[in-house]
JSON list of C-alpha atoms in Angstrom, two decimals:
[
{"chain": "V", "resi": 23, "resn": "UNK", "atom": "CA", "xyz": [124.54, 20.83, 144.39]},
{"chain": "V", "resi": 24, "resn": "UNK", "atom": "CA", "xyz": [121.87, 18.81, 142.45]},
{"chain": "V", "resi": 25, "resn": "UNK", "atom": "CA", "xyz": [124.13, 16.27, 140.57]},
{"chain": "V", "resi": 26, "resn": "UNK", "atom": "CA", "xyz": [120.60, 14.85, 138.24]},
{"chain": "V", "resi": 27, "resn": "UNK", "atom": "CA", "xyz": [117.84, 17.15, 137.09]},
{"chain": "V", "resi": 28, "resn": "UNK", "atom": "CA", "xyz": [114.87, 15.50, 136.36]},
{"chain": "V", "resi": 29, "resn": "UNK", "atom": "CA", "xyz": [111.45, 17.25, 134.78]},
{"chain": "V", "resi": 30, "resn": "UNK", "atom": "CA", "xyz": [108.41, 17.18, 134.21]},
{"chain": "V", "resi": 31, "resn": "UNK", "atom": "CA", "xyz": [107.30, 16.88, 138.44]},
{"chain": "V", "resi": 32, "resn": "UNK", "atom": "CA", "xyz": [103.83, 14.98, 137.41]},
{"chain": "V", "resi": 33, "resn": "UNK", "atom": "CA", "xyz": [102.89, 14.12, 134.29]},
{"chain": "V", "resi": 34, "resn": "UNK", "atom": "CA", "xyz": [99.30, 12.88, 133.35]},
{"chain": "V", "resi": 35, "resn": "UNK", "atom": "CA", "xyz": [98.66, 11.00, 129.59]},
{"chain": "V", "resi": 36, "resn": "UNK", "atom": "CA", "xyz": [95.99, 9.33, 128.33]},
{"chain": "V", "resi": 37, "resn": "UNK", "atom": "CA", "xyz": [96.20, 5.34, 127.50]},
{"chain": "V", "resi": 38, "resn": "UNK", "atom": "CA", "xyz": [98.00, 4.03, 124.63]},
{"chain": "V", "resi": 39, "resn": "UNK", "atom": "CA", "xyz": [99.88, 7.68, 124.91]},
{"chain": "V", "resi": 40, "resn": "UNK", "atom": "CA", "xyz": [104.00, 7.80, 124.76]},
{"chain": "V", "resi": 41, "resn": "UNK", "atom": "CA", "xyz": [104.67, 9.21, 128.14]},
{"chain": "V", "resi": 42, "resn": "UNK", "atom": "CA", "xyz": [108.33, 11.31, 128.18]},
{"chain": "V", "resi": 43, "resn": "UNK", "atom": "CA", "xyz": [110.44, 12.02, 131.26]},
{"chain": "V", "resi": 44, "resn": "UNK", "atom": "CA", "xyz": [113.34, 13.77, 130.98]},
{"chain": "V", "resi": 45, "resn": "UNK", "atom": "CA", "xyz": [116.83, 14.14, 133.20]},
{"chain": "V", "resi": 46, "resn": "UNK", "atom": "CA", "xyz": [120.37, 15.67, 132.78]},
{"chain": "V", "resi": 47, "resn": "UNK", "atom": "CA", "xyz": [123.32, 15.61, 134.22]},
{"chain": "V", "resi": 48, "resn": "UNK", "atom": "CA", "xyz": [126.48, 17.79, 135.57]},
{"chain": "V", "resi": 49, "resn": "UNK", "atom": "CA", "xyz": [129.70, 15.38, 136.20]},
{"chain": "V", "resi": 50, "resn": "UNK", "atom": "CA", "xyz": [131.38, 14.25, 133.48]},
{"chain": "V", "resi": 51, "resn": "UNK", "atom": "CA", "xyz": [132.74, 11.31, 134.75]},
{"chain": "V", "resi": 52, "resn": "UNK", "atom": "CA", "xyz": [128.77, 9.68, 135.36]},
{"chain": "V", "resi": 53, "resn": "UNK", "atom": "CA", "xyz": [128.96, 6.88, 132.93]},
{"chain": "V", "resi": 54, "resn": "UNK", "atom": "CA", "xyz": [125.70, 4.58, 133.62]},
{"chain": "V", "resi": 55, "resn": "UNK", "atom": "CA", "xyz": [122.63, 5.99, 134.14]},
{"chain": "V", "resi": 56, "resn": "UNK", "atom": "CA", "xyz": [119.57, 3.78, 135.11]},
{"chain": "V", "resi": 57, "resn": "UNK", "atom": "CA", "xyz": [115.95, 4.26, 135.70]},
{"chain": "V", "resi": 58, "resn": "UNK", "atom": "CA", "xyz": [114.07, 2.97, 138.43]},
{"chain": "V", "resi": 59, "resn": "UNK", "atom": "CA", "xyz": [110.47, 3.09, 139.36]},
{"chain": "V", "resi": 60, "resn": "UNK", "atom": "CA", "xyz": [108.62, 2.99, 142.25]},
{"chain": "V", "resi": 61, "resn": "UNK", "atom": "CA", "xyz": [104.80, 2.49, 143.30]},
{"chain": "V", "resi": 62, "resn": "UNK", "atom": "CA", "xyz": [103.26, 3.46, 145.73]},
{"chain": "V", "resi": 63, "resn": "UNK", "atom": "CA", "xyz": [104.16, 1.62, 149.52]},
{"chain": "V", "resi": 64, "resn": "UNK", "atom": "CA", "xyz": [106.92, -0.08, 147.53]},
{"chain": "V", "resi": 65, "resn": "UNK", "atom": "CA", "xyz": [110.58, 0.04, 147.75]},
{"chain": "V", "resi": 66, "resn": "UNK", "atom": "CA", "xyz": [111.95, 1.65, 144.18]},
{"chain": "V", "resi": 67, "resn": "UNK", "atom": "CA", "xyz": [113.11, -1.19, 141.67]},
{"chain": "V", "resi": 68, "resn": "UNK", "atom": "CA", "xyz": [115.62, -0.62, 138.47]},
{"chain": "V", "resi": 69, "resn": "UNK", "atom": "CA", "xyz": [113.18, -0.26, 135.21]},
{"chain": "V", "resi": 70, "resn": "UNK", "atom": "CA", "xyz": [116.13, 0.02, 132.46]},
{"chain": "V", "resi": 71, "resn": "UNK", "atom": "CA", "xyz": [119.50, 1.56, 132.34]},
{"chain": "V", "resi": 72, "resn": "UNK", "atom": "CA", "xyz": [121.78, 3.02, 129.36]},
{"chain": "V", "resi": 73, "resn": "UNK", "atom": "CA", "xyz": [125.75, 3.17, 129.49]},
{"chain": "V", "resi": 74, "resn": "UNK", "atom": "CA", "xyz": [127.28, 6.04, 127.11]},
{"chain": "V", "resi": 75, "resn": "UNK", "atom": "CA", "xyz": [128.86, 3.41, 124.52]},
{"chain": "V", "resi": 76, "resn": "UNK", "atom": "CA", "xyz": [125.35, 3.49, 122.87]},
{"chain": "V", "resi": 77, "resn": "UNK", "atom": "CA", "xyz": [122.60, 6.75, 122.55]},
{"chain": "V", "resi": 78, "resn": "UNK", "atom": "CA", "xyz": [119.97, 3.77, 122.92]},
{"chain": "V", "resi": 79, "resn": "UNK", "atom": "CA", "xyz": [117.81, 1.52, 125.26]},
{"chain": "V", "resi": 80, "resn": "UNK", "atom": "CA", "xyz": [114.89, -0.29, 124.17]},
{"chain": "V", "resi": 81, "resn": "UNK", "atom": "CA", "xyz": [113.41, -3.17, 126.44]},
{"chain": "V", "resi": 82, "resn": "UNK", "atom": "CA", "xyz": [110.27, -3.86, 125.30]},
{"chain": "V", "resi": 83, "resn": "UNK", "atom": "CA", "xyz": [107.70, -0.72, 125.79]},
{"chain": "V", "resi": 84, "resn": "UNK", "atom": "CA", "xyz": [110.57, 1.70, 127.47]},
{"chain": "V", "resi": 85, "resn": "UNK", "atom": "CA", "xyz": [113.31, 3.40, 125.84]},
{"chain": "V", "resi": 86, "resn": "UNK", "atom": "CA", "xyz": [116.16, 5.49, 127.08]},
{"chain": "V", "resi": 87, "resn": "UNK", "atom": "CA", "xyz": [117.30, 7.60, 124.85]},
{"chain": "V", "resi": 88, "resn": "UNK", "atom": "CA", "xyz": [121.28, 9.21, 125.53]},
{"chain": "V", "resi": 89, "resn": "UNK", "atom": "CA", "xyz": [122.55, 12.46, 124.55]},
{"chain": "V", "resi": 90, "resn": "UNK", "atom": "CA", "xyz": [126.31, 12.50, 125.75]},
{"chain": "V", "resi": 91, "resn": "UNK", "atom": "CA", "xyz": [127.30, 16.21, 124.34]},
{"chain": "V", "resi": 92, "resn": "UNK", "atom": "CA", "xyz": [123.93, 17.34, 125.84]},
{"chain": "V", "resi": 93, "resn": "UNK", "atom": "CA", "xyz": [124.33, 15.45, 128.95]},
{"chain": "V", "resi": 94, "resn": "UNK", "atom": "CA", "xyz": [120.86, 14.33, 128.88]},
{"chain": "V", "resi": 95, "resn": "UNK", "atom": "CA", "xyz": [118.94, 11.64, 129.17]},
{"chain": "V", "resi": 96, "resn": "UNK", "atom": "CA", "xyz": [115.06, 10.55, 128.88]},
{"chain": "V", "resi": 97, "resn": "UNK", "atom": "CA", "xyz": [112.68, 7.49, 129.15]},
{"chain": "V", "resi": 98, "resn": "UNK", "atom": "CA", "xyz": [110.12, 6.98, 126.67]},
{"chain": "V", "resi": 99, "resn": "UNK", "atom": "CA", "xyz": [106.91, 4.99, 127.90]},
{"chain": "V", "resi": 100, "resn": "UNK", "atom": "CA", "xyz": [105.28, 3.77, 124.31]},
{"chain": "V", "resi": 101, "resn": "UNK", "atom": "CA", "xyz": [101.29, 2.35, 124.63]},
{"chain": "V", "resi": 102, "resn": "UNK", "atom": "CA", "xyz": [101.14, 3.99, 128.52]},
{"chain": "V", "resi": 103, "resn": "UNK", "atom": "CA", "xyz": [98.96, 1.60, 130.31]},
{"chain": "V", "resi": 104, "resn": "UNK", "atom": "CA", "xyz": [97.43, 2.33, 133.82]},
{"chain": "V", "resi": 105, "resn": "UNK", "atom": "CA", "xyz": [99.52, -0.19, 135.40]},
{"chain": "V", "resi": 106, "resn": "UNK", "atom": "CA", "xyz": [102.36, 1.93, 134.35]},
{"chain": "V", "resi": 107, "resn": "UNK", "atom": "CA", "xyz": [101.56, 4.41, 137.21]},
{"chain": "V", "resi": 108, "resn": "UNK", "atom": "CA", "xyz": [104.17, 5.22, 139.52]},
{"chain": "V", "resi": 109, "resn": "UNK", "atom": "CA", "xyz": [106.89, 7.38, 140.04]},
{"chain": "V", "resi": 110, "resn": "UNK", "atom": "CA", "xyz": [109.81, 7.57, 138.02]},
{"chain": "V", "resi": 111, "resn": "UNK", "atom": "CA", "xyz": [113.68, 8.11, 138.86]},
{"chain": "V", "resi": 112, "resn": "UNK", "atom": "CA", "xyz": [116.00, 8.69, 136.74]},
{"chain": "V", "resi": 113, "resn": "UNK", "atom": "CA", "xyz": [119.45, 8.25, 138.51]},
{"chain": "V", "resi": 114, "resn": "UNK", "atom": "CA", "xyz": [123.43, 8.49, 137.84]},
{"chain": "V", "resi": 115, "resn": "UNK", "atom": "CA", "xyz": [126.50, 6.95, 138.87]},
{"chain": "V", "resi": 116, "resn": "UNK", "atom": "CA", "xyz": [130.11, 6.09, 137.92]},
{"chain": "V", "resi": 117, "resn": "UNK", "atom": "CA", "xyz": [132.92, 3.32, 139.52]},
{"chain": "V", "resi": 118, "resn": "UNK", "atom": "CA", "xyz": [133.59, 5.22, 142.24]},
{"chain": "V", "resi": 119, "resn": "UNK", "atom": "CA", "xyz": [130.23, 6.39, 143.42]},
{"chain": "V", "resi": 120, "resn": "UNK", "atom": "CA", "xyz": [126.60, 5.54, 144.06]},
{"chain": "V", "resi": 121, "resn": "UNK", "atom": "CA", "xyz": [123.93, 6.37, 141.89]},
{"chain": "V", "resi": 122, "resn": "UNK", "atom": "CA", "xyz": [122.79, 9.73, 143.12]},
{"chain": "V", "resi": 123, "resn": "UNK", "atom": "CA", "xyz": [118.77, 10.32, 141.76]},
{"chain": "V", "resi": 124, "resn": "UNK", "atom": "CA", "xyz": [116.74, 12.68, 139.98]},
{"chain": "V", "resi": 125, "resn": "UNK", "atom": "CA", "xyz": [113.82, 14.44, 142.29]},
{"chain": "V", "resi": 126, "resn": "UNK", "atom": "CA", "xyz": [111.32, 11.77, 140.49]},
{"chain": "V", "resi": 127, "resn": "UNK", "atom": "CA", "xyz": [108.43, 12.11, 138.18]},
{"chain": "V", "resi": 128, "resn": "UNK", "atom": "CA", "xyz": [104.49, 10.84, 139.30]},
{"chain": "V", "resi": 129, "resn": "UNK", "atom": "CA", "xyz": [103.42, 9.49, 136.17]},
{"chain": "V", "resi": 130, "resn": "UNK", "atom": "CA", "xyz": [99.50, 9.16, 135.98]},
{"chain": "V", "resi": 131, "resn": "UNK", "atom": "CA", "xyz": [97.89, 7.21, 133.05]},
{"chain": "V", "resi": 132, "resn": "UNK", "atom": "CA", "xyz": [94.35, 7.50, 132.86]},
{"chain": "V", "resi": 133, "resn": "UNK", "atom": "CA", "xyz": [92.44, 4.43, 130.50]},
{"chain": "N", "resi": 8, "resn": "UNK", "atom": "CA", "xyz": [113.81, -13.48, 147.08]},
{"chain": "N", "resi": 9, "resn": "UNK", "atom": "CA", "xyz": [114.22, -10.69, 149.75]},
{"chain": "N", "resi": 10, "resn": "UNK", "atom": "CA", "xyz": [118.24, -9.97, 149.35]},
{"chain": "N", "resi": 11, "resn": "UNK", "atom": "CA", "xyz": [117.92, -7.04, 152.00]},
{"chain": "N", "resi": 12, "resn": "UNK", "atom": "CA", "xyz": [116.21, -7.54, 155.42]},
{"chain": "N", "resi": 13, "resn": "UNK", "atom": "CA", "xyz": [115.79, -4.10, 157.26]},
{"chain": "N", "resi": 14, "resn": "UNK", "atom": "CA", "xyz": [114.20, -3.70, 160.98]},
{"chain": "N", "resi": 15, "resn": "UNK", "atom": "CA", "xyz": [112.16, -2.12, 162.10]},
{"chain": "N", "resi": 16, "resn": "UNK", "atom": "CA", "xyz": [109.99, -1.84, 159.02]},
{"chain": "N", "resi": 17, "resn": "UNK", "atom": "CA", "xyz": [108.73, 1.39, 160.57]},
{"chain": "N", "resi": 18, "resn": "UNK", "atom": "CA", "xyz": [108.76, 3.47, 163.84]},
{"chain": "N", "resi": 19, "resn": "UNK", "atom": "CA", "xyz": [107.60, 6.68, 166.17]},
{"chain": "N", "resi": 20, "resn": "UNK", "atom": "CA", "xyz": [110.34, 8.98, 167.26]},
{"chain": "N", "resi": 21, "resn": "UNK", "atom": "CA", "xyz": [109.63, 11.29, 169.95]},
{"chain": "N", "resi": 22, "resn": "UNK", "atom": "CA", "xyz": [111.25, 13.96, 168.99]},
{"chain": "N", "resi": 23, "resn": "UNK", "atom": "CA", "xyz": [114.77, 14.47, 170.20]},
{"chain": "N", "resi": 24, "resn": "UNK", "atom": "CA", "xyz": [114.94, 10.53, 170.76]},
{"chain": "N", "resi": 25, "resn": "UNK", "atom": "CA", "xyz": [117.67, 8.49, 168.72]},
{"chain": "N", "resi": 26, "resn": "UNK", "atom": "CA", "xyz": [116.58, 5.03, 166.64]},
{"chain": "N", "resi": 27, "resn": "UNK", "atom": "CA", "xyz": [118.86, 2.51, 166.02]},
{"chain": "N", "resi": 28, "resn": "UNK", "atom": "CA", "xyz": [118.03, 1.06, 162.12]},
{"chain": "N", "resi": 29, "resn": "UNK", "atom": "CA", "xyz": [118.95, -2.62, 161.15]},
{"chain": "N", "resi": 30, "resn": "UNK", "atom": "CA", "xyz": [120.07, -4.07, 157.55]},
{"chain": "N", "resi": 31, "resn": "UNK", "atom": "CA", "xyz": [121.28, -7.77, 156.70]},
{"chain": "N", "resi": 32, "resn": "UNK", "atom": "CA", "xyz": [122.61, -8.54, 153.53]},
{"chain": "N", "resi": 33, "resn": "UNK", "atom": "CA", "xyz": [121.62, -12.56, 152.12]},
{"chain": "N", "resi": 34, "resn": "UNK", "atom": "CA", "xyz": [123.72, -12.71, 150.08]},
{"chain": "N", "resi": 35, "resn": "UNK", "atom": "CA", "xyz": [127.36, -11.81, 150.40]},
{"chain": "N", "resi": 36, "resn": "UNK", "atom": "CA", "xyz": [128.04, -12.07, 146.90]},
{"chain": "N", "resi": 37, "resn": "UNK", "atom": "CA", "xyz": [126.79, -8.04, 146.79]},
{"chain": "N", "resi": 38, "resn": "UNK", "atom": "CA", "xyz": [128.84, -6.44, 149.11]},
{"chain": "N", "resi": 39, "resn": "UNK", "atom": "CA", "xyz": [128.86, -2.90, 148.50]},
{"chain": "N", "resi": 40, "resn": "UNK", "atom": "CA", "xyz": [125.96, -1.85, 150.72]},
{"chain": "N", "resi": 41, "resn": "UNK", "atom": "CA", "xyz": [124.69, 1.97, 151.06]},
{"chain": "N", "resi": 42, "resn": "UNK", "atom": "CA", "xyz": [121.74, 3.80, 152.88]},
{"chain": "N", "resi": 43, "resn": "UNK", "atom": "CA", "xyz": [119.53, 6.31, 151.23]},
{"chain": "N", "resi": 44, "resn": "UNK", "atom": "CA", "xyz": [117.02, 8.68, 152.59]},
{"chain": "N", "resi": 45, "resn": "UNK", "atom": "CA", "xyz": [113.71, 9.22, 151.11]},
{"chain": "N", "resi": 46, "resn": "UNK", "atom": "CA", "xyz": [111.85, 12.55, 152.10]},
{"chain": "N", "resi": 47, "resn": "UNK", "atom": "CA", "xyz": [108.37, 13.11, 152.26]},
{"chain": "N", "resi": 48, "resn": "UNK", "atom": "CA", "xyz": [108.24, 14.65, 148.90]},
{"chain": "N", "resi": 49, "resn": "UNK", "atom": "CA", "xyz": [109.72, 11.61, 147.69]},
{"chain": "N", "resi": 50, "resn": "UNK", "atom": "CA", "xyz": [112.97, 12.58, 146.96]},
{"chain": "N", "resi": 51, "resn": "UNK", "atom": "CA", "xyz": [115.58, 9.97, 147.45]},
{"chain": "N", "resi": 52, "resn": "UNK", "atom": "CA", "xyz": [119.14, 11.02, 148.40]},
{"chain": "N", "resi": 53, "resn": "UNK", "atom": "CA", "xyz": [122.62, 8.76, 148.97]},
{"chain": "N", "resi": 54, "resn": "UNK", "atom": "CA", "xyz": [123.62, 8.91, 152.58]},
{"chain": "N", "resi": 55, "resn": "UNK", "atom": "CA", "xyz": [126.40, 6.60, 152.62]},
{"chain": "N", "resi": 56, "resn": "UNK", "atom": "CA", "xyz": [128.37, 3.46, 150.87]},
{"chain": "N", "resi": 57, "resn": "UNK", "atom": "CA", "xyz": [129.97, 1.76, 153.27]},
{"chain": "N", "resi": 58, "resn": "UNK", "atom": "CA", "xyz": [131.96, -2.02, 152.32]},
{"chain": "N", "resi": 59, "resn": "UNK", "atom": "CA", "xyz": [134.01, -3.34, 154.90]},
{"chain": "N", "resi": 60, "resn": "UNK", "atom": "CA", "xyz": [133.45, -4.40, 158.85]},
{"chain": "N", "resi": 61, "resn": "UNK", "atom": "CA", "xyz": [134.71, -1.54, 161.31]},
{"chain": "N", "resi": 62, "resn": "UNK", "atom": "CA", "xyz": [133.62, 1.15, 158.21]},
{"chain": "N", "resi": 63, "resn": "UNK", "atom": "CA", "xyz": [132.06, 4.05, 160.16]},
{"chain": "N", "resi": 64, "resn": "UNK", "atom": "CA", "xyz": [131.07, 7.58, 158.99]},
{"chain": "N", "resi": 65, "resn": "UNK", "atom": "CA", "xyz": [128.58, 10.37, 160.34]},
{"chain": "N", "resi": 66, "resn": "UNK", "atom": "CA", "xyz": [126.47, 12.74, 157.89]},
{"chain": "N", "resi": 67, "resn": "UNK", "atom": "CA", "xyz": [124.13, 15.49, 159.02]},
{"chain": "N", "resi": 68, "resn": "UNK", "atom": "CA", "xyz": [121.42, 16.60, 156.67]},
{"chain": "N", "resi": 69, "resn": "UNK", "atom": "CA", "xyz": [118.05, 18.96, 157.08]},
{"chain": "N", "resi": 70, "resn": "UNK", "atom": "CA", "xyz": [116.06, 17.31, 159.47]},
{"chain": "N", "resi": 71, "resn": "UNK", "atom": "CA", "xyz": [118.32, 14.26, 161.09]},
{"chain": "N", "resi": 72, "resn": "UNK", "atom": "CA", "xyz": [121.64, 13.27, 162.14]},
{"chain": "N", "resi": 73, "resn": "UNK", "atom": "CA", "xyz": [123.20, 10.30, 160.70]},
{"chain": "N", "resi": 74, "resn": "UNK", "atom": "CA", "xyz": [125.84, 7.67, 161.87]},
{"chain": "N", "resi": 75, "resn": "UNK", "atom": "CA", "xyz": [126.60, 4.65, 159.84]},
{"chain": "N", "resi": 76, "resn": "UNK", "atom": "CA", "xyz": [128.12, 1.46, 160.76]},
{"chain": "N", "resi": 77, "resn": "UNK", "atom": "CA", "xyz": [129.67, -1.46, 158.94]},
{"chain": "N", "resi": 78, "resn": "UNK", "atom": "CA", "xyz": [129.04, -4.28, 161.83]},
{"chain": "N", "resi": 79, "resn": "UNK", "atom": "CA", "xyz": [129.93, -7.79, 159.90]},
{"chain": "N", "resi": 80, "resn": "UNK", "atom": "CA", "xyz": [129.95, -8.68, 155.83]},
{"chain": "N", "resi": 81, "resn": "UNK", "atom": "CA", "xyz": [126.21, -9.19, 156.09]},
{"chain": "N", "resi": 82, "resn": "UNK", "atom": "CA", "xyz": [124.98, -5.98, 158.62]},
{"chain": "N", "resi": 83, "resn": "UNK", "atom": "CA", "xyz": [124.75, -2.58, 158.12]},
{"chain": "N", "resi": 84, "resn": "UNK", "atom": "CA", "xyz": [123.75, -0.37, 160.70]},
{"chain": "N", "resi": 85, "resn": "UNK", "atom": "CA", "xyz": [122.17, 3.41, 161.09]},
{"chain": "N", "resi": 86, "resn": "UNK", "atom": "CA", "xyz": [121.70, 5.82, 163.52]},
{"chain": "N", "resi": 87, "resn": "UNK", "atom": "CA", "xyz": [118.91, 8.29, 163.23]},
{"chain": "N", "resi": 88, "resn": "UNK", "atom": "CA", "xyz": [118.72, 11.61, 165.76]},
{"chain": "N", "resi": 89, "resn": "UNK", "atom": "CA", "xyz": [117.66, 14.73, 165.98]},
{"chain": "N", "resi": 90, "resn": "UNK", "atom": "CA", "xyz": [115.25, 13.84, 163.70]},
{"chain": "N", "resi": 91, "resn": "UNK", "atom": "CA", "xyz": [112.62, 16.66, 162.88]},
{"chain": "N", "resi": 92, "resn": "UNK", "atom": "CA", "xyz": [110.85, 15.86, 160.21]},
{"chain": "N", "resi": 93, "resn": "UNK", "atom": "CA", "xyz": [110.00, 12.25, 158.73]},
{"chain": "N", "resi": 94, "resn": "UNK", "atom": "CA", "xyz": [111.26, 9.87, 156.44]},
{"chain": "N", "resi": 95, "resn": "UNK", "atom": "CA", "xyz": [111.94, 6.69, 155.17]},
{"chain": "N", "resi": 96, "resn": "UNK", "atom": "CA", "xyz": [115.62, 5.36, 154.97]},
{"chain": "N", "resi": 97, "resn": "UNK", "atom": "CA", "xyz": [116.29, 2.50, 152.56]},
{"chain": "N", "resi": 98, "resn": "UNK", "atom": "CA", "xyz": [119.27, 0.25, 152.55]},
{"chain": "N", "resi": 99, "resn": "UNK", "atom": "CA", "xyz": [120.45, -1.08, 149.09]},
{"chain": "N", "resi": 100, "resn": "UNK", "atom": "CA", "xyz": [123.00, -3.62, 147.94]},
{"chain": "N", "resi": 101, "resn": "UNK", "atom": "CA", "xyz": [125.26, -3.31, 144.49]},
{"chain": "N", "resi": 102, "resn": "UNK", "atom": "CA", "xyz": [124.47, -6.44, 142.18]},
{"chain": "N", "resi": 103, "resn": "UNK", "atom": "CA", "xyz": [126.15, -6.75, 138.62]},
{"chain": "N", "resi": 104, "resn": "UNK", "atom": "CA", "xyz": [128.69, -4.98, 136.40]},
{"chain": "N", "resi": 105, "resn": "UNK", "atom": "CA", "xyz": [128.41, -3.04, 133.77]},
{"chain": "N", "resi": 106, "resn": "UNK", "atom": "CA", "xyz": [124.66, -2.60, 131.57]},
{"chain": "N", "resi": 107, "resn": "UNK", "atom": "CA", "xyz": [123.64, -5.25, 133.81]},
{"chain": "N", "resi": 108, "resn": "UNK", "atom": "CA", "xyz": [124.48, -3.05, 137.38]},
{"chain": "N", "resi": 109, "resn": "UNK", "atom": "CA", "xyz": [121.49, -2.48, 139.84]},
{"chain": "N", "resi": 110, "resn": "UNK", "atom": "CA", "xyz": [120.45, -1.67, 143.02]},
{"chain": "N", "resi": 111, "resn": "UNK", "atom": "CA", "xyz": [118.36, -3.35, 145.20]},
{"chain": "N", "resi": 112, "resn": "UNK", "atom": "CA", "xyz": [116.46, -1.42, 148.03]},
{"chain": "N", "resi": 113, "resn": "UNK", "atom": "CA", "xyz": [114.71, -3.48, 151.11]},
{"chain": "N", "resi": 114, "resn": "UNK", "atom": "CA", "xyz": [111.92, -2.63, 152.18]},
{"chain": "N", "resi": 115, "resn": "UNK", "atom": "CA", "xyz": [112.41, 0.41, 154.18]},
{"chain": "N", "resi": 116, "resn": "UNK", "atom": "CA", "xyz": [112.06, 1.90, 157.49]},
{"chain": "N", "resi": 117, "resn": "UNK", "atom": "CA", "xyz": [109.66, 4.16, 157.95]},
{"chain": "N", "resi": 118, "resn": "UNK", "atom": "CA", "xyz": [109.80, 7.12, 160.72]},
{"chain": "N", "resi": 119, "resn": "UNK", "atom": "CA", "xyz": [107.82, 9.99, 161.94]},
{"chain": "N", "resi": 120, "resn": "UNK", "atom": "CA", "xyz": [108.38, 12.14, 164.60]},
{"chain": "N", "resi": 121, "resn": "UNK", "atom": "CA", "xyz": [106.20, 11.99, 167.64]}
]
């Protein structure tokens, strides 16, 4: 059973574009939900991560937006740069498990 | 700071040969320590969570055979066999509470099958 969804596979924007990934969730009971990013021959590091108690996430260029009745999630790249290039996870977890990830998104930004 | 250490950092595996896999933890403040498998498409998938010494458990998934061993506070262990396809396996450590929560990965071992 896939516990995350995450879409688009690739995704390819131009510089200075708003890049969107997306993700949702099944259980209930997931109440933090992080992205991490990962480039390439690198080990994946946490980008930004959202708890429920807000719909919100901003840290400087990337935003998490939360739906809770949706059970969805997405990250918002503003002003892509090139450097921003990597894969994407979205992931999901609660107290009495480990965050289980989203099938990742290869973000491309061409200058 | 590297707060993982995993060994080897990659290896061949003739196929139907086992590999031992090697994790310390630096610091023991982050004790809740867990391996994840990444496939070749990229896809990264819990394997276990394992906390205290003597903690053992055994997973089989496509392509390998898994057994996982809480050695000390600090050590993590994992067996790899039957492996049939590659991957890389990942050991992470739990820092933080609450927004602040994270994972930290090492820097993986990487296997392919000979």
């Amino acid at each position: 059973q896939q516990q995350v969804r995450q879409s688009p596979q690739s995704l390819t924007v131009w510089e200075g574009e708003t890049a969107i990934l997306n993700c949702s969730y099944e259980d209930s009971t997931f109440d933090y939900f992080p992205w991490y990013h990962q480039f390439p021959g690198e080990s994946p590091a946490l980008l930004i991560a959202i708890r429920p108690v807000s719909n919100k996430k901003e840290d400087g260029r990337f935003t998490i937006f939360f739906n809770k009745r949706e059970k969805k999630f997405s990250l918002h790249i503003a002003d892509s740069q090139p450097g921003d290039s990597a894969t994407y996870f979205c992931a999901a977890s609660d107290n009495n498990n480990a965050p289980r990830f989203g099938a990742g998104t290869k973000l491309s930004v061409k200058p | 700071v590297t707060l993982l250490e995993q060994n080897p950092r990659w290896r061949l595996v003739p196929r139907g040969q086992a590999v031992n896999l090697r994790c310390i933890l630096k610091n023991s403040q982050y004790p809740w320590m867990s391996w994840y498998q990444q496939d070749l498409q990229k896809q990264l998938q819990w394997l276990f969570t394992l906390r205290s010494p003597g903690d053992k458990e055994v997973k089989s998934l496509p392509g390998a055979d898994y057994l996982a061993t809480r050695v000390t506070d600090t050590e993590l262990r994992l067996q790899v066999a039957n492996m049939s396809q590659g991957r890389t396996l990942y050991c992470t450590c739990r820092a933080g509470t609450g927004a602040n929560e994270r994972l930290f990965f090492g820097h993986g071992t990487k296997l392919s099958v000979l």
